Amino acid sequence: MFVTTPDRIEFPSFESKLATLDNVLAAGLFAQIAAEVAALIETERSYLPAHKKGGTVAYSALREKAPALVSHYHSATMRRLVSRIVGAEVKPTPLHDESSCSVLFYERPGDHIGWHYDHNFYRGRHFTVLIPVVNRGRDGGLSAARLLAKQGGRDMEVATPPNRMIIFEGAKVRHKVTPISEGERRCVWSMTYCTDPRNLAFQGVARRVKDTAFFGLRSLWT
Ligand SMILES: O=C(O)CCC(=O)C(=O)O
Ligand SMILES: [Fe+2]
């Protein structure tokens, strides 16, 4: 599955609660994932607004339309890799949490996400795992969108080229995504893993800050 299998890679440090790993998926798998993301764009366009959810395609739609994304989200390989990097045993989060496995689309000029934490509704520590699938500017380089994370009081820029894994503890690391420009596109496969994915009492998992932070991100389908 991975170019960098857990036996061979040098694991990045997770001391700052954020780590990246380049070329994380083997070429064949990445191509399969990219094809599913491309098909999702088309499918969702023709379905019109039934599946609309900010700029995201949520888990319920993914399960039907993007089986490879969902099965790799649940795979032992992915779980082991994330566990190894964060230094704790993690599991996928429940199916009804729309943030468990989703695809975020930045499609129109100005699509962005403001500063936020990824809220944790679980008992355990919880980690956000991003794999950008498309990140295209007009000149063939990357889009103008920048992932910024607060590190020691400073804004650190984290490059998000396709097939780089970005892992962070979203409830502890404040982050934002700056706007894309005209003619650009950025699609990010986003996953959540948790050391104890049971709900905290009195708190639903229906929403993460992410969902409300998305107000600035216009949908593909409006
Ligand atoms: O698109 C990104 O790079 C980050 C998205 C994000 O912050 C989130 O999914 O909560
Ligand atoms: Fe986030």
PDB file of C-alpha atoms and ligand atoms in Angstrom:
ATOM      1  CA  MET A   1       0.000   0.000   0.000  1.00  0.00           C
ATOM      2  CA  PHE A   2       2.638   2.508   0.998  1.00  0.00           C
ATOM      3  CA  VAL A   3       5.823   3.421  -0.779  1.00  0.00           C
ATOM      4  CA  THR A   4       7.186   3.924   2.648  1.00  0.00           C
ATOM      5  CA  THR A   5       6.229   0.811   4.587  1.00  0.00           C
ATOM      6  CA  PRO A   6       6.509   0.946   8.355  1.00  0.00           C
ATOM      7  CA  ASP A   7       9.614  -1.276   8.257  1.00  0.00           C
ATOM      8  CA  ARG A   8      11.589   0.914   5.940  1.00  0.00           C
ATOM      9  CA  ILE A   9      10.770   4.506   6.618  1.00  0.00           C
ATOM     10  CA  GLU A  10      12.333   6.946   8.910  1.00  0.00           C
ATOM     11  CA  PHE A  11       9.480   8.207  10.993  1.00  0.00           C
ATOM     12  CA  PRO A  12       9.174  11.944  11.422  1.00  0.00           C
ATOM     13  CA  SER A  13       9.201  13.312  14.931  1.00  0.00           C
ATOM     14  CA  PHE A  14       5.800  14.159  16.384  1.00  0.00           C
ATOM     15  CA  GLU A  15       7.206  16.333  19.141  1.00  0.00           C
ATOM     16  CA  SER A  16       5.555  19.473  17.803  1.00  0.00           C
ATOM     17  CA  LYS A  17       2.250  17.566  17.407  1.00  0.00           C
ATOM     18  CA  LEU A  18       2.564  17.880  13.652  1.00  0.00           C
ATOM     19  CA  ALA A  19       4.457  15.745  11.156  1.00  0.00           C
ATOM     20  CA  THR A  20       4.615  15.234   7.400  1.00  0.00           C
ATOM     21  CA  LEU A  21       5.560  12.292   5.234  1.00  0.00           C
ATOM     22  CA  ASP A  22       6.126  12.684   1.495  1.00  0.00           C
ATOM     23  CA  ASN A  23       5.048  10.247  -1.224  1.00  0.00           C
ATOM     24  CA  VAL A  24       3.107   8.291   1.297  1.00  0.00           C
ATOM     25  CA  LEU A  25       0.990   6.164  -1.030  1.00  0.00           C
ATOM     26  CA  ALA A  26       2.438   3.877  -3.673  1.00  0.00           C
ATOM     27  CA  ALA A  27       1.883   5.237  -7.183  1.00  0.00           C
ATOM     28  CA  GLY A  28      -0.793   2.698  -8.083  1.00  0.00           C
ATOM     29  CA  LEU A  29      -2.795   3.359  -4.951  1.00  0.00           C
ATOM     30  CA  PHE A  30      -2.454   7.106  -5.285  1.00  0.00           C
ATOM     31  CA  ALA A  31      -3.773   6.851  -8.860  1.00  0.00           C
ATOM     32  CA  GLN A  32      -6.743   4.830  -7.625  1.00  0.00           C
ATOM     33  CA  ILE A  33      -7.501   7.398  -4.922  1.00  0.00           C
ATOM     34  CA  ALA A  34      -7.150  10.276  -7.389  1.00  0.00           C
ATOM     35  CA  ALA A  35      -9.550   8.546  -9.797  1.00  0.00           C
ATOM     36  CA  GLU A  36     -12.131   8.170  -7.039  1.00  0.00           C
ATOM     37  CA  VAL A  37     -11.792  11.821  -6.080  1.00  0.00           C
ATOM     38  CA  ALA A  38     -12.194  12.870  -9.727  1.00  0.00           C
ATOM     39  CA  ALA A  39     -15.290  10.687 -10.049  1.00  0.00           C
ATOM     40  CA  LEU A  40     -16.708  12.152  -6.830  1.00  0.00           C
ATOM     41  CA  ILE A  41     -16.547  15.621  -8.309  1.00  0.00           C
ATOM     42  CA  GLU A  42     -18.541  14.460 -11.314  1.00  0.00           C
ATOM     43  CA  THR A  43     -21.012  12.381  -9.328  1.00  0.00           C
ATOM     44  CA  GLU A  44     -21.721  15.085  -6.811  1.00  0.00           C
ATOM     45  CA  ARG A  45     -22.239  17.618  -9.556  1.00  0.00           C
ATOM     46  CA  SER A  46     -24.930  15.542 -11.165  1.00  0.00           C
ATOM     47  CA  TYR A  47     -26.613  14.705  -7.852  1.00  0.00           C
ATOM     48  CA  LEU A  48     -27.030  18.349  -6.951  1.00  0.00           C
ATOM     49  CA  PRO A  49     -27.595  19.573  -3.648  1.00  0.00           C
ATOM     50  CA  ALA A  50     -28.668  16.367  -1.864  1.00  0.00           C
ATOM     51  CA  HIS A  51     -25.121  15.530  -0.805  1.00  0.00           C
ATOM     52  CA  LYS A  52     -24.012  19.058  -0.311  1.00  0.00           C
ATOM     53  CA  LYS A  53     -22.062  19.709   2.850  1.00  0.00           C
ATOM     54  CA  GLY A  54     -19.977  22.857   2.844  1.00  0.00           C
ATOM     55  CA  GLY A  55     -17.106  22.023   0.547  1.00  0.00           C
ATOM     56  CA  THR A  56     -16.902  18.476   1.764  1.00  0.00           C
ATOM     57  CA  VAL A  57     -18.049  15.118   0.560  1.00  0.00           C
ATOM     58  CA  ALA A  58     -18.960  13.384   3.749  1.00  0.00           C
ATOM     59  CA  TYR A  59     -18.477   9.851   4.855  1.00  0.00           C
ATOM     60  CA  SER A  60     -21.983   8.658   3.970  1.00  0.00           C
ATOM     61  CA  ALA A  61     -21.488   9.624   0.330  1.00  0.00           C
ATOM     62  CA  LEU A  62     -17.925   8.327   0.283  1.00  0.00           C
ATOM     63  CA  ARG A  63     -18.949   4.889   1.434  1.00  0.00           C
ATOM     64  CA  GLU A  64     -21.058   4.532  -1.656  1.00  0.00           C
ATOM     65  CA  LYS A  65     -18.961   6.366  -4.204  1.00  0.00           C
ATOM     66  CA  ALA A  66     -15.372   5.991  -3.050  1.00  0.00           C
ATOM     67  CA  PRO A  67     -14.833   2.509  -1.616  1.00  0.00           C
ATOM     68  CA  ALA A  68     -11.027   2.649  -1.864  1.00  0.00           C
ATOM     69  CA  LEU A  69     -10.845   5.762   0.292  1.00  0.00           C
ATOM     70  CA  VAL A  70     -13.026   4.150   2.906  1.00  0.00           C
ATOM     71  CA  SER A  71     -11.261   0.798   2.914  1.00  0.00           C
ATOM     72  CA  HIS A  72      -7.832   2.391   3.182  1.00  0.00           C
ATOM     73  CA  TYR A  73      -9.060   4.608   5.983  1.00  0.00           C
ATOM     74  CA  HIS A  74      -9.898   1.384   7.838  1.00  0.00           C
ATOM     75  CA  SER A  75      -6.828  -0.563   6.786  1.00  0.00           C
ATOM     76  CA  ALA A  76      -4.386  -1.952   9.318  1.00  0.00           C
ATOM     77  CA  THR A  77      -1.519  -0.434   7.329  1.00  0.00           C
ATOM     78  CA  MET A  78      -2.853   3.074   7.654  1.00  0.00           C
ATOM     79  CA  ARG A  79      -3.692   2.579  11.318  1.00  0.00           C
ATOM     80  CA  ARG A  80      -0.228   1.229  12.062  1.00  0.00           C
ATOM     81  CA  LEU A  81       1.496   4.030  10.199  1.00  0.00           C
ATOM     82  CA  VAL A  82      -0.443   6.739  12.042  1.00  0.00           C
ATOM     83  CA  SER A  83       0.057   4.935  15.380  1.00  0.00           C
ATOM     84  CA  ARG A  84       3.770   4.686  14.768  1.00  0.00           C
ATOM     85  CA  ILE A  85       4.142   8.366  13.908  1.00  0.00           C
ATOM     86  CA  VAL A  86       2.070   9.754  16.783  1.00  0.00           C
ATOM     87  CA  GLY A  87       3.524   7.238  19.231  1.00  0.00           C
ATOM     88  CA  ALA A  88       0.181   5.884  20.444  1.00  0.00           C
ATOM     89  CA  GLU A  89      -2.189   3.184  19.288  1.00  0.00           C
ATOM     90  CA  VAL A  90      -4.984   4.780  17.251  1.00  0.00           C
ATOM     91  CA  LYS A  91      -8.205   3.561  15.683  1.00  0.00           C
ATOM     92  CA  PRO A  92     -10.533   4.990  13.062  1.00  0.00           C
ATOM     93  CA  THR A  93     -13.454   6.978  14.462  1.00  0.00           C
ATOM     94  CA  PRO A  94     -17.109   5.910  14.092  1.00  0.00           C
ATOM     95  CA  LEU A  95     -18.955   5.961  10.818  1.00  0.00           C
ATOM     96  CA  HIS A  96     -21.557   8.488  11.869  1.00  0.00           C
ATOM     97  CA  ASP A  97     -18.903  11.139  12.492  1.00  0.00           C
ATOM     98  CA  GLU A  98     -18.851  12.970   9.185  1.00  0.00           C
ATOM     99  CA  SER A  99     -15.259  14.004   9.811  1.00  0.00           C
ATOM    100  CA  SER A 100     -13.959  10.441  10.072  1.00  0.00           C
ATOM    101  CA  CYS A 101     -13.156  10.199   6.401  1.00  0.00           C
ATOM    102  CA  SER A 102     -14.040  12.961   3.990  1.00  0.00           C
ATOM    103  CA  VAL A 103     -12.839  14.875   0.972  1.00  0.00           C
ATOM    104  CA  LEU A 104     -12.540  18.656   1.135  1.00  0.00           C
ATOM    105  CA  PHE A 105     -12.850  20.598  -2.095  1.00  0.00           C
ATOM    106  CA  TYR A 106     -11.387  24.027  -2.620  1.00  0.00           C
ATOM    107  CA  GLU A 107     -12.769  24.911  -5.953  1.00  0.00           C
ATOM    108  CA  ARG A 108     -13.675  28.564  -6.299  1.00  0.00           C
ATOM    109  CA  PRO A 109     -11.563  31.671  -5.760  1.00  0.00           C
ATOM    110  CA  GLY A 110     -11.585  32.531  -2.091  1.00  0.00           C
ATOM    111  CA  ASP A 111     -12.381  29.048  -0.793  1.00  0.00           C
ATOM    112  CA  HIS A 112     -10.516  28.795   2.503  1.00  0.00           C
ATOM    113  CA  ILE A 113     -10.844  27.823   6.185  1.00  0.00           C
ATOM    114  CA  GLY A 114     -10.217  30.309   8.982  1.00  0.00           C
ATOM    115  CA  TRP A 115      -8.158  29.636  12.128  1.00  0.00           C
ATOM    116  CA  HIS A 116      -9.586  26.738  14.086  1.00  0.00           C
ATOM    117  CA  TYR A 117      -8.895  23.651  16.139  1.00  0.00           C
ATOM    118  CA  ASP A 118     -10.353  20.328  15.074  1.00  0.00           C
ATOM    119  CA  HIS A 119     -12.602  19.755  18.016  1.00  0.00           C
ATOM    120  CA  ASN A 120     -12.277  16.454  19.834  1.00  0.00           C
ATOM    121  CA  PHE A 121     -15.508  14.822  20.995  1.00  0.00           C
ATOM    122  CA  TYR A 122     -13.812  11.573  21.984  1.00  0.00           C
ATOM    123  CA  ARG A 123     -12.314  10.228  25.171  1.00  0.00           C
ATOM    124  CA  GLY A 124      -8.909   9.683  23.631  1.00  0.00           C
ATOM    125  CA  ARG A 125      -6.417  11.907  21.855  1.00  0.00           C
ATOM    126  CA  HIS A 126      -7.466  12.532  18.335  1.00  0.00           C
ATOM    127  CA  PHE A 127      -5.432  13.138  15.210  1.00  0.00           C
ATOM    128  CA  THR A 128      -6.193  14.665  11.847  1.00  0.00           C
ATOM    129  CA  VAL A 129      -4.547  13.020   8.858  1.00  0.00           C
ATOM    130  CA  LEU A 130      -4.581  14.863   5.541  1.00  0.00           C
ATOM    131  CA  ILE A 131      -3.476  13.584   2.160  1.00  0.00           C
ATOM    132  CA  PRO A 132      -3.802  16.224  -0.554  1.00  0.00           C
ATOM    133  CA  VAL A 133      -4.917  14.528  -3.761  1.00  0.00           C
ATOM    134  CA  VAL A 134      -5.113  17.544  -6.069  1.00  0.00           C
ATOM    135  CA  ASN A 135      -3.330  20.861  -5.529  1.00  0.00           C
ATOM    136  CA  ARG A 136      -3.107  22.717  -8.775  1.00  0.00           C
ATOM    137  CA  GLY A 137      -2.344  26.308  -9.604  1.00  0.00           C
ATOM    138  CA  ARG A 138      -2.902  27.838 -13.000  1.00  0.00           C
ATOM    139  CA  ASP A 139       0.739  27.613 -14.021  1.00  0.00           C
ATOM    140  CA  GLY A 140       0.935  23.904 -13.244  1.00  0.00           C
ATOM    141  CA  GLY A 141       2.484  24.460  -9.809  1.00  0.00           C
ATOM    142  CA  LEU A 142       0.667  24.326  -6.488  1.00  0.00           C
ATOM    143  CA  SER A 143      -2.425  26.432  -5.738  1.00  0.00           C
ATOM    144  CA  ALA A 144      -2.180  29.620  -3.688  1.00  0.00           C
ATOM    145  CA  ALA A 145      -3.806  27.885  -0.687  1.00  0.00           C
ATOM    146  CA  ARG A 146      -1.417  27.510   2.236  1.00  0.00           C
ATOM    147  CA  LEU A 147      -1.906  25.390   5.298  1.00  0.00           C
ATOM    148  CA  LEU A 148      -0.670  27.402   8.272  1.00  0.00           C
ATOM    149  CA  ALA A 149      -0.230  25.951  11.743  1.00  0.00           C
ATOM    150  CA  LYS A 150       0.635  27.741  14.990  1.00  0.00           C
ATOM    151  CA  GLN A 151       3.908  26.410  16.319  1.00  0.00           C
ATOM    152  CA  GLY A 152       5.419  28.079  19.349  1.00  0.00           C
ATOM    153  CA  GLY A 153       3.422  31.252  18.734  1.00  0.00           C
ATOM    154  CA  ARG A 154       4.483  31.497  15.111  1.00  0.00           C
ATOM    155  CA  ASP A 155       2.634  30.703  11.899  1.00  0.00           C
ATOM    156  CA  MET A 156       4.350  27.772  10.269  1.00  0.00           C
ATOM    157  CA  GLU A 157       3.605  27.061   6.642  1.00  0.00           C
ATOM    158  CA  VAL A 158       3.069  23.415   5.831  1.00  0.00           C
ATOM    159  CA  ALA A 159       3.308  22.635   2.135  1.00  0.00           C
ATOM    160  CA  THR A 160       0.514  20.398   0.899  1.00  0.00           C
ATOM    161  CA  PRO A 161       1.598  18.851  -2.401  1.00  0.00           C
ATOM    162  CA  PRO A 162      -0.291  15.789  -3.614  1.00  0.00           C
ATOM    163  CA  ASN A 163       0.534  12.528  -1.857  1.00  0.00           C
ATOM    164  CA  ARG A 164       2.108  14.115   1.217  1.00  0.00           C
ATOM    165  CA  MET A 165       0.661  12.948   4.521  1.00  0.00           C
ATOM    166  CA  ILE A 166       0.174  15.675   7.117  1.00  0.00           C
ATOM    167  CA  ILE A 167      -0.642  14.452  10.615  1.00  0.00           C
ATOM    168  CA  PHE A 168      -1.434  16.711  13.524  1.00  0.00           C
ATOM    169  CA  GLU A 169      -3.239  16.761  16.812  1.00  0.00           C
ATOM    170  CA  GLY A 170      -6.023  19.033  15.614  1.00  0.00           C
ATOM    171  CA  ALA A 171      -7.421  19.819  19.065  1.00  0.00           C
ATOM    172  CA  LYS A 172      -4.018  21.223  20.119  1.00  0.00           C
ATOM    173  CA  VAL A 173      -2.621  22.735  16.937  1.00  0.00           C
ATOM    174  CA  ARG A 174      -4.493  25.772  15.665  1.00  0.00           C
ATOM    175  CA  HIS A 175      -4.503  25.919  11.896  1.00  0.00           C
ATOM    176  CA  LYS A 176      -6.001  27.567   8.842  1.00  0.00           C
ATOM    177  CA  VAL A 177      -6.016  27.320   5.060  1.00  0.00           C
ATOM    178  CA  THR A 178      -5.558  30.496   3.009  1.00  0.00           C
ATOM    179  CA  PRO A 179      -7.748  31.075  -0.084  1.00  0.00           C
ATOM    180  CA  ILE A 180      -7.206  29.512  -3.449  1.00  0.00           C
ATOM    181  CA  SER A 181      -7.188  31.776  -6.493  1.00  0.00           C
ATOM    182  CA  GLU A 182      -9.066  31.843  -9.766  1.00  0.00           C
ATOM    183  CA  GLY A 183      -8.704  28.721 -11.870  1.00  0.00           C
ATOM    184  CA  GLU A 184      -7.141  26.663  -9.083  1.00  0.00           C
ATOM    185  CA  ARG A 185      -8.241  23.479  -7.400  1.00  0.00           C
ATOM    186  CA  ARG A 186      -7.283  21.716  -4.192  1.00  0.00           C
ATOM    187  CA  CYS A 187      -8.831  18.435  -3.023  1.00  0.00           C
ATOM    188  CA  VAL A 188      -7.759  16.961   0.296  1.00  0.00           C
ATOM    189  CA  TRP A 189      -8.532  13.520   1.673  1.00  0.00           C
ATOM    190  CA  SER A 190      -9.094  14.111   5.385  1.00  0.00           C
ATOM    191  CA  MET A 191      -9.222  11.426   8.071  1.00  0.00           C
ATOM    192  CA  THR A 192      -9.548  11.247  11.820  1.00  0.00           C
ATOM    193  CA  TYR A 193      -7.938   8.664  14.116  1.00  0.00           C
ATOM    194  CA  CYS A 194      -8.288   8.441  17.856  1.00  0.00           C
ATOM    195  CA  THR A 195      -6.662   6.583  20.754  1.00  0.00           C
ATOM    196  CA  ASP A 196     -10.103   5.953  22.311  1.00  0.00           C
ATOM    197  CA  PRO A 197     -12.942   6.633  19.907  1.00  0.00           C
ATOM    198  CA  ARG A 198     -15.715   6.341  22.474  1.00  0.00           C
ATOM    199  CA  ASN A 199     -17.835   9.452  22.875  1.00  0.00           C
ATOM    200  CA  LEU A 200     -17.307  11.739  25.774  1.00  0.00           C
ATOM    201  CA  ALA A 201     -20.468  11.796  27.878  1.00  0.00           C
ATOM    202  CA  PHE A 202     -22.975  14.506  26.932  1.00  0.00           C
ATOM    203  CA  GLN A 203     -21.241  15.356  23.724  1.00  0.00           C
ATOM    204  CA  GLY A 204     -22.307  14.253  20.298  1.00  0.00           C
ATOM    205  CA  VAL A 205     -19.842  13.631  17.548  1.00  0.00           C
ATOM    206  CA  ALA A 206     -22.127  15.024  14.889  1.00  0.00           C
ATOM    207  CA  ARG A 207     -20.148  18.201  14.581  1.00  0.00           C
ATOM    208  CA  ARG A 208     -16.587  19.252  14.673  1.00  0.00           C
ATOM    209  CA  VAL A 209     -15.439  22.823  14.492  1.00  0.00           C
ATOM    210  CA  LYS A 210     -14.461  22.005  10.968  1.00  0.00           C
ATOM    211  CA  ASP A 211     -18.068  21.861   9.852  1.00  0.00           C
ATOM    212  CA  THR A 212     -18.795  25.365  11.010  1.00  0.00           C
ATOM    213  CA  ALA A 213     -15.391  26.662   9.986  1.00  0.00           C
ATOM    214  CA  PHE A 214     -16.346  25.733   6.476  1.00  0.00           C
ATOM    215  CA  PHE A 215     -18.768  28.613   6.066  1.00  0.00           C
ATOM    216  CA  GLY A 216     -16.118  30.463   4.100  1.00  0.00           C
ATOM    217  CA  LEU A 217     -15.702  27.593   1.751  1.00  0.00           C
ATOM    218  CA  ARG A 218     -18.370  27.688  -0.885  1.00  0.00           C
ATOM    219  CA  SER A 219     -19.541  24.408  -2.201  1.00  0.00           C
ATOM    220  CA  LEU A 220     -19.016  23.005  -5.627  1.00  0.00           C
ATOM    221  CA  TRP A 221     -22.734  22.709  -6.004  1.00  0.00           C
ATOM    222  CA  THR A 222     -24.218  26.047  -5.055  1.00  0.00           C
TER     223      THR A 222
HETATM  224  O1  LIG B   1      -7.439  21.557   3.777  1.00  0.00           O
HETATM  225  C1  LIG B   1      -6.577  21.498   4.663  1.00  0.00           C
HETATM  226  O2  LIG B   1      -5.368  21.475   4.393  1.00  0.00           O
HETATM  227  C2  LIG B   1      -6.953  21.459   6.124  1.00  0.00           C
HETATM  228  C3  LIG B   1      -8.368  21.148   6.382  1.00  0.00           C
HETATM  229  C4  LIG B   1      -8.735  21.270   7.827  1.00  0.00           C
HETATM  230  O3  LIG B   1      -8.279  22.101   8.542  1.00  0.00           O
HETATM  231  C5  LIG B   1      -9.663  20.320   8.408  1.00  0.00           C
HETATM  232  O4  LIG B   1     -10.012  19.359   7.728  1.00  0.00           O
HETATM  233  O5  LIG B   1     -10.080  20.505   9.552  1.00  0.00           O
HETATM  234 FE    FE B   2      -8.883  21.537  10.587  1.00  0.00          FE
END
